[in-house]
Amino acid sequence: MKAFNSSNSRTSRKGVRLVGLLLSVILLWSCVHEKKRDVYFSSFEKEIVPERLPVGFSDTIPLIVGSVAPVEDGYWCYLYENENCLLATDKDFVPKAYFARRGAGPGEVSNISGAYGDNLWDNGMYSVFEPSSGNVYGTNAANNYNLKKVVSLEPLRKYAVWKVVKLKDGRYVAVKGDNTCGVVEYDPSDGSIKEWPLGFDLEKAGVTEGKMSMFSVIQYNPKQGIIAVIYGNNPTMILYDENGNIVRTLTYSDYKPVEDASGNIARCYSSMRLTDDHIWLLLAGEMGKGNNTLMVLDYDGNPVARIPVGNAMKFCVDSATGRLIAIDYTASESGLVVYDLPDLD
């Protein structure tokens, strides 16, 4: 009969306890990870009223500006109701060049959308995406703002994409259009296409998919490795990693749908920007009531600050110059309103 070995028994019990502890840690991590995936935010203890800069930038651009993107040597302004699509200015908003004119000739496009002003990671150029042709063009001051074709996104045309970002490794990520919601990835190196998960329940959203897709926005922050997507009628933002996995969803739990003059649900978010440490969301209030608000969150979904911006429906954050630039379509002339960038610390 084999003798009982107490040391083996103790070793065995230690092994069982170690395995049990390891399983507990894994289970705890999984629970925490799952809890962090869906974040609901509401209260903002800090409200910042931004200081409006006295410079009359609107006087320098006697045209209706639809949106603004800061670039290294100034700004690109998308122009409404004008035969020119884009205007390049210096940092004082003094016009330098009109480009991407509407047309079918060299350097002309039928429309632009999506990625303009976002760095292409190619020789310091900035991008223009033309959904009609499915082409991405690049340009900068050194090229005299002449558009040069960078890549064709023709394989994505079946998804009717309008907004596109480019990742550091050369892949493109776009939001679907044509009355559908969702995100699709395209890798020009091998021609592969991958659809990403939607990230929220369409039925619970309570708004038709077509209405939601009209106001979709996609942004990319390479430092965080995060791609963020919003659908304007839905109070949920979806954060993806660069492989298309959902990191977490951020939902504004105090959102109350607002109807427009036609009785339709007005958009919830009208614009979004990602900076290195913060997510900026423009919450649209009642049209013309002057109660639109910028909500600033960190990447974990914690509320940081609330910033009133009047009737502004678009904005950009220019960290290099310390400016918060809002666009108020109801204002006279260009509608550009420039503030000192608030201190969020």
Short mmCIF file of C-alpha atoms in Angstrom, two decimals:
data_model
loop_
_atom_site.label_atom_id
_atom_site.label_comp_id
_atom_site.label_asym_id
_atom_site.label_seq_id
_atom_site.Cartn_x
_atom_site.Cartn_y
_atom_site.Cartn_z
CA MET A 1 0.00 0.00 0.00
CA LYS A 2 1.38 3.39 -1.06
CA ALA A 3 2.23 5.76 1.79
CA PHE A 4 0.28 9.03 2.07
CA ASN A 5 2.47 12.02 1.08
CA SER A 6 1.36 15.17 2.88
CA SER A 7 3.61 17.46 0.79
CA ASN A 8 1.96 16.24 -2.42
CA SER A 9 -1.42 16.88 -0.83
CA ARG A 10 -0.45 20.43 0.14
CA THR A 11 0.94 21.03 -3.35
CA SER A 12 -2.28 19.71 -4.85
CA ARG A 13 -4.40 21.97 -2.60
CA LYS A 14 -2.21 24.95 -3.48
CA GLY A 15 -2.66 24.16 -7.15
CA VAL A 16 -6.44 24.00 -6.73
CA ARG A 17 -6.46 27.31 -4.84
CA LEU A 18 -4.24 28.91 -7.51
CA VAL A 19 -6.50 27.72 -10.29
CA GLY A 20 -9.53 28.95 -8.36
CA LEU A 21 -7.94 32.33 -7.78
CA LEU A 22 -7.00 32.61 -11.43
CA LEU A 23 -10.54 31.76 -12.51
CA SER A 24 -11.91 34.37 -10.08
CA VAL A 25 -9.59 37.04 -11.49
CA ILE A 26 -10.60 36.14 -15.03
CA LEU A 27 -14.30 36.23 -14.09
CA LEU A 28 -13.90 39.56 -12.29
CA TRP A 29 -12.01 41.05 -15.24
CA SER A 30 -14.70 39.83 -17.62
CA CYS A 31 -17.45 41.38 -15.51
CA VAL A 32 -15.64 44.70 -15.23
CA HIS A 33 -14.82 44.64 -18.93
CA GLU A 34 -18.45 44.00 -19.82
CA LYS A 35 -19.66 46.72 -17.48
CA LYS A 36 -17.28 49.22 -19.06
CA ARG A 37 -18.46 48.38 -22.55
CA ASP A 38 -21.86 50.08 -22.12
CA VAL A 39 -21.57 53.43 -20.37
CA TYR A 40 -24.45 55.76 -19.57
CA PHE A 41 -23.62 59.38 -18.80
CA SER A 42 -25.80 62.33 -17.85
CA SER A 43 -24.75 64.88 -15.24
CA PHE A 44 -22.02 67.45 -15.94
CA GLU A 45 -20.90 69.12 -12.75
CA LYS A 46 -18.73 71.57 -14.64
CA GLU A 47 -20.15 74.13 -17.05
CA ILE A 48 -17.81 76.44 -18.93
CA VAL A 49 -19.01 79.58 -20.72
CA PRO A 50 -16.34 80.11 -23.39
CA GLU A 51 -14.83 83.53 -23.96
CA ARG A 52 -15.64 84.79 -27.43
CA LEU A 53 -12.68 86.25 -29.27
CA PRO A 54 -13.21 89.85 -30.43
CA VAL A 55 -11.68 89.34 -33.88
CA GLY A 56 -14.31 89.57 -36.62
CA PHE A 57 -13.29 86.57 -38.69
CA SER A 58 -16.68 86.55 -40.42
CA ASP A 59 -15.78 89.82 -42.13
CA THR A 60 -12.94 88.12 -44.01
CA ILE A 61 -15.16 85.39 -45.51
CA PRO A 62 -18.30 86.88 -47.10
CA LEU A 63 -19.68 83.41 -47.83
CA ILE A 64 -21.73 80.85 -45.94
CA VAL A 65 -19.40 78.39 -44.23
CA GLY A 66 -20.77 74.91 -43.62
CA SER A 67 -17.89 73.42 -41.65
CA VAL A 68 -14.26 74.08 -40.78
CA ALA A 69 -11.23 71.80 -40.47
CA PRO A 70 -7.91 72.99 -38.99
CA VAL A 71 -4.85 72.05 -41.04
CA GLU A 72 -1.18 72.75 -40.43
CA ASP A 73 -1.03 76.05 -42.31
CA GLY A 74 -4.53 77.36 -41.57
CA TYR A 75 -8.07 76.15 -42.15
CA TRP A 76 -10.18 74.55 -44.81
CA CYS A 77 -13.73 75.86 -44.99
CA TYR A 78 -16.51 74.02 -46.75
CA LEU A 79 -18.68 76.61 -48.50
CA TYR A 80 -22.42 76.39 -48.96
CA GLU A 81 -24.27 77.97 -51.88
CA ASN A 82 -21.16 78.67 -53.89
CA GLU A 83 -19.56 77.16 -56.97
CA ASN A 84 -16.39 76.56 -54.96
CA CYS A 85 -16.42 73.58 -52.60
CA LEU A 86 -13.47 74.46 -50.39
CA LEU A 87 -11.63 77.58 -49.27
CA ALA A 88 -8.12 77.46 -47.79
CA THR A 89 -7.33 80.27 -45.33
CA ASP A 90 -4.45 81.18 -43.09
CA LYS A 91 -4.73 81.04 -39.29
CA ASP A 92 -6.42 84.47 -39.32
CA PHE A 93 -9.06 83.19 -41.74
CA VAL A 94 -7.72 85.34 -44.57
CA PRO A 95 -8.55 83.52 -47.84
CA LYS A 96 -5.63 81.95 -49.69
CA ALA A 97 -7.16 79.70 -52.35
CA TYR A 98 -10.44 78.30 -53.60
CA PHE A 99 -10.17 74.70 -54.72
CA ALA A 100 -12.13 71.51 -55.37
CA ARG A 101 -14.51 73.50 -57.54
CA ARG A 102 -17.70 71.82 -58.67
CA GLY A 103 -17.27 70.34 -62.13
CA ALA A 104 -15.85 67.44 -64.11
CA GLY A 105 -12.49 68.90 -65.15
CA PRO A 106 -9.02 68.52 -63.61
CA GLY A 107 -9.13 69.32 -59.92
CA GLU A 108 -12.92 69.58 -59.99
CA VAL A 109 -15.41 67.38 -58.18
CA SER A 110 -19.17 66.97 -58.23
CA ASN A 111 -19.34 66.97 -54.42
CA ILE A 112 -17.12 66.35 -51.44
CA SER A 113 -17.68 64.72 -48.11
CA GLY A 114 -16.16 62.93 -45.20
CA ALA A 115 -12.44 63.09 -44.81
CA TYR A 116 -11.49 66.60 -45.85
CA GLY A 117 -9.05 68.15 -43.47
CA ASP A 118 -8.04 64.81 -41.97
CA ASN A 119 -4.40 63.84 -42.39
CA LEU A 120 -3.86 61.18 -45.02
CA TRP A 121 -0.55 60.08 -43.49
CA ASP A 122 0.93 60.53 -46.96
CA ASN A 123 3.58 63.25 -47.35
CA GLY A 124 1.69 65.69 -45.15
CA MET A 125 -1.22 65.98 -47.58
CA TYR A 126 -4.83 66.35 -46.50
CA SER A 127 -7.74 64.52 -47.97
CA VAL A 128 -10.89 65.13 -49.90
CA PHE A 129 -13.30 62.24 -50.43
CA GLU A 130 -15.64 62.48 -53.39
CA PRO A 131 -18.43 59.90 -52.96
CA SER A 132 -19.75 60.22 -56.51
CA SER A 133 -16.53 58.86 -58.01
CA GLY A 134 -15.40 56.98 -54.92
CA ASN A 135 -11.99 58.67 -55.08
CA VAL A 136 -9.84 60.12 -52.32
CA TYR A 137 -7.75 63.13 -53.34
CA GLY A 138 -4.88 64.75 -51.50
CA THR A 139 -3.55 68.29 -51.58
CA ASN A 140 -1.79 70.98 -49.55
CA ALA A 141 -0.25 74.42 -49.96
CA ALA A 142 2.93 72.96 -51.51
CA ASN A 143 0.78 71.49 -54.29
CA ASN A 144 -1.01 74.84 -54.77
CA TYR A 145 -4.14 73.02 -53.61
CA ASN A 146 -4.34 71.02 -56.83
CA LEU A 147 -6.14 67.77 -56.11
CA LYS A 148 -4.13 64.62 -56.70
CA LYS A 149 -5.83 61.24 -56.70
CA VAL A 150 -4.55 59.13 -53.81
CA VAL A 151 -6.72 56.03 -53.98
CA SER A 152 -9.98 54.74 -55.42
CA LEU A 153 -12.55 53.44 -52.96
CA GLU A 154 -14.65 52.05 -55.78
CA PRO A 155 -15.27 48.73 -53.92
CA LEU A 156 -17.13 50.71 -51.23
CA ARG A 157 -19.54 52.37 -53.65
CA LYS A 158 -22.08 49.60 -53.15
CA TYR A 159 -22.33 50.77 -49.54
CA ALA A 160 -23.01 54.36 -50.66
CA VAL A 161 -20.45 55.70 -48.18
CA TRP A 162 -20.17 59.46 -47.66
CA LYS A 163 -17.83 59.78 -44.70
CA VAL A 164 -14.41 58.13 -44.59
CA VAL A 165 -11.34 58.12 -42.33
CA LYS A 166 -7.95 56.60 -42.98
CA LEU A 167 -6.12 54.52 -40.36
CA LYS A 168 -2.37 54.63 -39.75
CA ASP A 169 -1.80 51.32 -41.53
CA GLY A 170 -3.52 52.47 -44.74
CA ARG A 171 -6.97 50.94 -44.27
CA TYR A 172 -10.06 53.09 -44.82
CA VAL A 173 -13.11 52.99 -42.58
CA ALA A 174 -16.44 54.47 -43.64
CA VAL A 175 -20.02 54.83 -42.46
CA LYS A 176 -22.63 53.27 -44.71
CA GLY A 177 -25.12 55.49 -46.47
CA ASP A 178 -28.18 54.94 -48.64
CA ASN A 179 -30.59 54.75 -45.67
CA THR A 180 -28.61 52.09 -43.83
CA CYS A 181 -26.50 52.20 -40.68
CA GLY A 182 -23.21 50.47 -40.09
CA VAL A 183 -19.45 50.68 -40.59
CA VAL A 184 -17.33 49.08 -43.29
CA GLU A 185 -13.53 48.71 -43.62
CA TYR A 186 -11.55 48.54 -46.86
CA ASP A 187 -7.90 47.53 -47.20
CA PRO A 188 -6.45 48.72 -50.55
CA SER A 189 -3.40 46.46 -50.12
CA ASP A 190 -5.41 43.29 -50.69
CA GLY A 191 -8.85 44.58 -51.70
CA SER A 192 -10.53 43.04 -48.66
CA ILE A 193 -13.76 44.45 -47.22
CA LYS A 194 -14.95 43.84 -43.68
CA GLU A 195 -18.19 44.95 -42.07
CA TRP A 196 -18.00 46.04 -38.44
CA PRO A 197 -20.73 45.36 -35.83
CA LEU A 198 -23.40 48.05 -35.53
CA GLY A 199 -23.07 48.44 -31.77
CA PHE A 200 -26.65 49.27 -30.78
CA ASP A 201 -30.21 47.97 -31.13
CA LEU A 202 -32.04 49.68 -33.97
CA GLU A 203 -35.48 48.88 -32.56
CA LYS A 204 -34.65 50.39 -29.18
CA ALA A 205 -33.33 53.52 -30.89
CA GLY A 206 -36.89 54.26 -31.99
CA VAL A 207 -35.90 56.13 -35.17
CA THR A 208 -35.92 54.84 -38.71
CA GLU A 209 -32.58 53.69 -40.06
CA GLY A 210 -32.84 56.10 -43.00
CA LYS A 211 -33.26 59.11 -40.74
CA MET A 212 -30.32 58.03 -38.59
CA SER A 213 -27.93 57.46 -41.47
CA MET A 214 -28.50 60.97 -42.81
CA PHE A 215 -26.69 62.48 -39.84
CA SER A 216 -23.94 59.93 -39.26
CA VAL A 217 -20.44 61.14 -38.34
CA ILE A 218 -17.18 59.19 -38.10
CA GLN A 219 -13.96 60.41 -36.46
CA TYR A 220 -10.58 58.82 -35.77
CA ASN A 221 -7.97 59.54 -33.12
CA PRO A 222 -4.69 57.76 -33.92
CA LYS A 223 -3.18 58.41 -30.49
CA GLN A 224 -6.01 56.59 -28.74
CA GLY A 225 -6.44 54.12 -31.60
CA ILE A 226 -10.18 54.85 -31.48
CA ILE A 227 -12.75 55.24 -34.26
CA ALA A 228 -15.96 56.88 -33.05
CA VAL A 229 -19.31 56.82 -34.85
CA ILE A 230 -22.55 58.63 -34.11
CA TYR A 231 -25.89 58.56 -35.86
CA GLY A 232 -27.48 61.94 -35.34
CA ASN A 233 -30.89 60.80 -34.08
CA ASN A 234 -29.45 58.30 -31.63
CA PRO A 235 -27.97 59.30 -28.23
CA THR A 236 -25.43 56.44 -28.36
CA MET A 237 -21.85 56.79 -29.59
CA ILE A 238 -19.95 53.66 -30.60
CA LEU A 239 -16.20 53.47 -29.95
CA TYR A 240 -14.24 50.90 -31.97
CA ASP A 241 -10.60 49.90 -31.83
CA GLU A 242 -8.62 49.81 -35.07
CA ASN A 243 -9.60 46.17 -35.67
CA GLY A 244 -13.32 46.88 -35.62
CA ASN A 245 -13.98 45.60 -32.11
CA ILE A 246 -16.40 47.61 -30.00
CA VAL A 247 -14.48 49.08 -27.08
CA ARG A 248 -17.57 50.61 -25.48
CA THR A 249 -20.75 52.49 -26.23
CA LEU A 250 -21.50 55.85 -24.62
CA THR A 251 -25.15 56.81 -24.22
CA TYR A 252 -26.55 60.12 -23.04
CA SER A 253 -29.21 58.87 -20.64
CA ASP A 254 -30.92 62.27 -20.20
CA TYR A 255 -31.66 62.67 -23.90
CA LYS A 256 -35.23 63.63 -24.72
CA PRO A 257 -36.24 63.55 -28.39
CA VAL A 258 -37.16 66.93 -29.86
CA GLU A 259 -39.56 67.28 -32.79
CA ASP A 260 -38.89 69.74 -35.58
CA ALA A 261 -41.53 71.92 -37.26
CA SER A 262 -42.66 68.98 -39.41
CA GLY A 263 -43.18 66.70 -36.43
CA ASN A 264 -40.11 64.61 -37.18
CA ILE A 265 -37.57 63.75 -34.51
CA ALA A 266 -34.80 66.32 -34.75
CA ARG A 267 -31.22 65.19 -34.61
CA CYS A 268 -29.61 64.47 -31.27
CA TYR A 269 -25.93 65.05 -32.08
CA SER A 270 -25.04 67.35 -34.96
CA SER A 271 -21.24 67.21 -34.81
CA MET A 272 -18.33 65.40 -33.12
CA ARG A 273 -14.58 65.79 -32.69
CA LEU A 274 -11.93 63.63 -31.03
CA THR A 275 -8.90 65.21 -29.40
CA ASP A 276 -6.09 63.29 -27.75
CA ASP A 277 -7.77 63.18 -24.34
CA HIS A 278 -11.40 64.08 -24.93
CA ILE A 279 -14.51 63.37 -26.97
CA TRP A 280 -16.53 66.44 -27.98
CA LEU A 281 -20.22 66.04 -28.85
CA LEU A 282 -22.52 68.83 -29.99
CA LEU A 283 -25.99 68.17 -28.60
CA ALA A 284 -28.61 69.93 -30.71
CA GLY A 285 -31.41 71.62 -28.75
CA GLU A 286 -34.55 73.21 -30.14
CA MET A 287 -33.97 74.89 -33.49
CA GLY A 288 -33.20 78.58 -33.10
CA LYS A 289 -33.60 78.56 -29.31
CA GLY A 290 -29.90 79.06 -28.64
CA ASN A 291 -29.59 76.06 -26.34
CA ASN A 292 -27.16 73.88 -28.26
CA THR A 293 -24.47 72.41 -26.03
CA LEU A 294 -21.02 70.91 -26.39
CA MET A 295 -20.64 67.90 -24.11
CA VAL A 296 -17.04 66.90 -23.36
CA LEU A 297 -16.26 63.35 -22.18
CA ASP A 298 -13.12 61.35 -21.58
CA TYR A 299 -12.60 58.08 -23.46
CA ASP A 300 -14.06 56.06 -20.59
CA GLY A 301 -17.33 57.99 -20.93
CA ASN A 302 -16.93 60.15 -17.83
CA PRO A 303 -18.53 63.62 -18.16
CA VAL A 304 -15.90 66.39 -18.10
CA ALA A 305 -17.69 69.64 -18.96
CA ARG A 306 -20.69 71.19 -20.63
CA ILE A 307 -20.15 74.23 -22.89
CA PRO A 308 -23.08 76.34 -24.20
CA VAL A 309 -22.63 77.35 -27.86
CA GLY A 310 -25.88 79.11 -28.76
CA ASN A 311 -27.28 78.06 -32.14
CA ALA A 312 -24.06 76.48 -33.43
CA MET A 313 -24.63 73.25 -35.36
CA LYS A 314 -21.00 72.50 -36.33
CA PHE A 315 -17.67 73.08 -34.62
CA CYS A 316 -14.00 72.22 -34.64
CA VAL A 317 -11.30 72.17 -31.99
CA ASP A 318 -8.00 73.76 -32.96
CA SER A 319 -5.65 72.68 -30.18
CA ALA A 320 -2.62 74.22 -31.89
CA THR A 321 -4.00 77.77 -31.64
CA GLY A 322 -6.19 77.23 -28.56
CA ARG A 323 -9.40 77.95 -30.43
CA LEU A 324 -12.88 76.51 -30.33
CA ILE A 325 -14.55 77.40 -33.63
CA ALA A 326 -18.32 77.13 -33.88
CA ILE A 327 -20.57 77.66 -36.89
CA ASP A 328 -23.95 79.27 -36.40
CA TYR A 329 -26.06 78.95 -39.53
CA THR A 330 -28.53 81.54 -38.21
CA ALA A 331 -25.84 84.23 -37.88
CA SER A 332 -25.11 86.82 -40.53
CA GLU A 333 -22.29 86.50 -43.05
CA SER A 334 -20.13 83.41 -42.60
CA GLY A 335 -21.52 82.39 -39.21
CA LEU A 336 -18.07 81.66 -37.78
CA VAL A 337 -17.86 82.20 -34.03
CA VAL A 338 -14.41 81.83 -32.48
CA TYR A 339 -13.81 81.20 -28.78
CA ASP A 340 -10.81 80.66 -26.57
CA LEU A 341 -10.45 76.91 -26.10
CA PRO A 342 -11.66 76.27 -22.53
CA ASP A 343 -9.37 74.77 -19.93
CA LEU A 344 -10.86 71.39 -19.05
CA ASP A 345 -8.57 70.65 -16.08
#
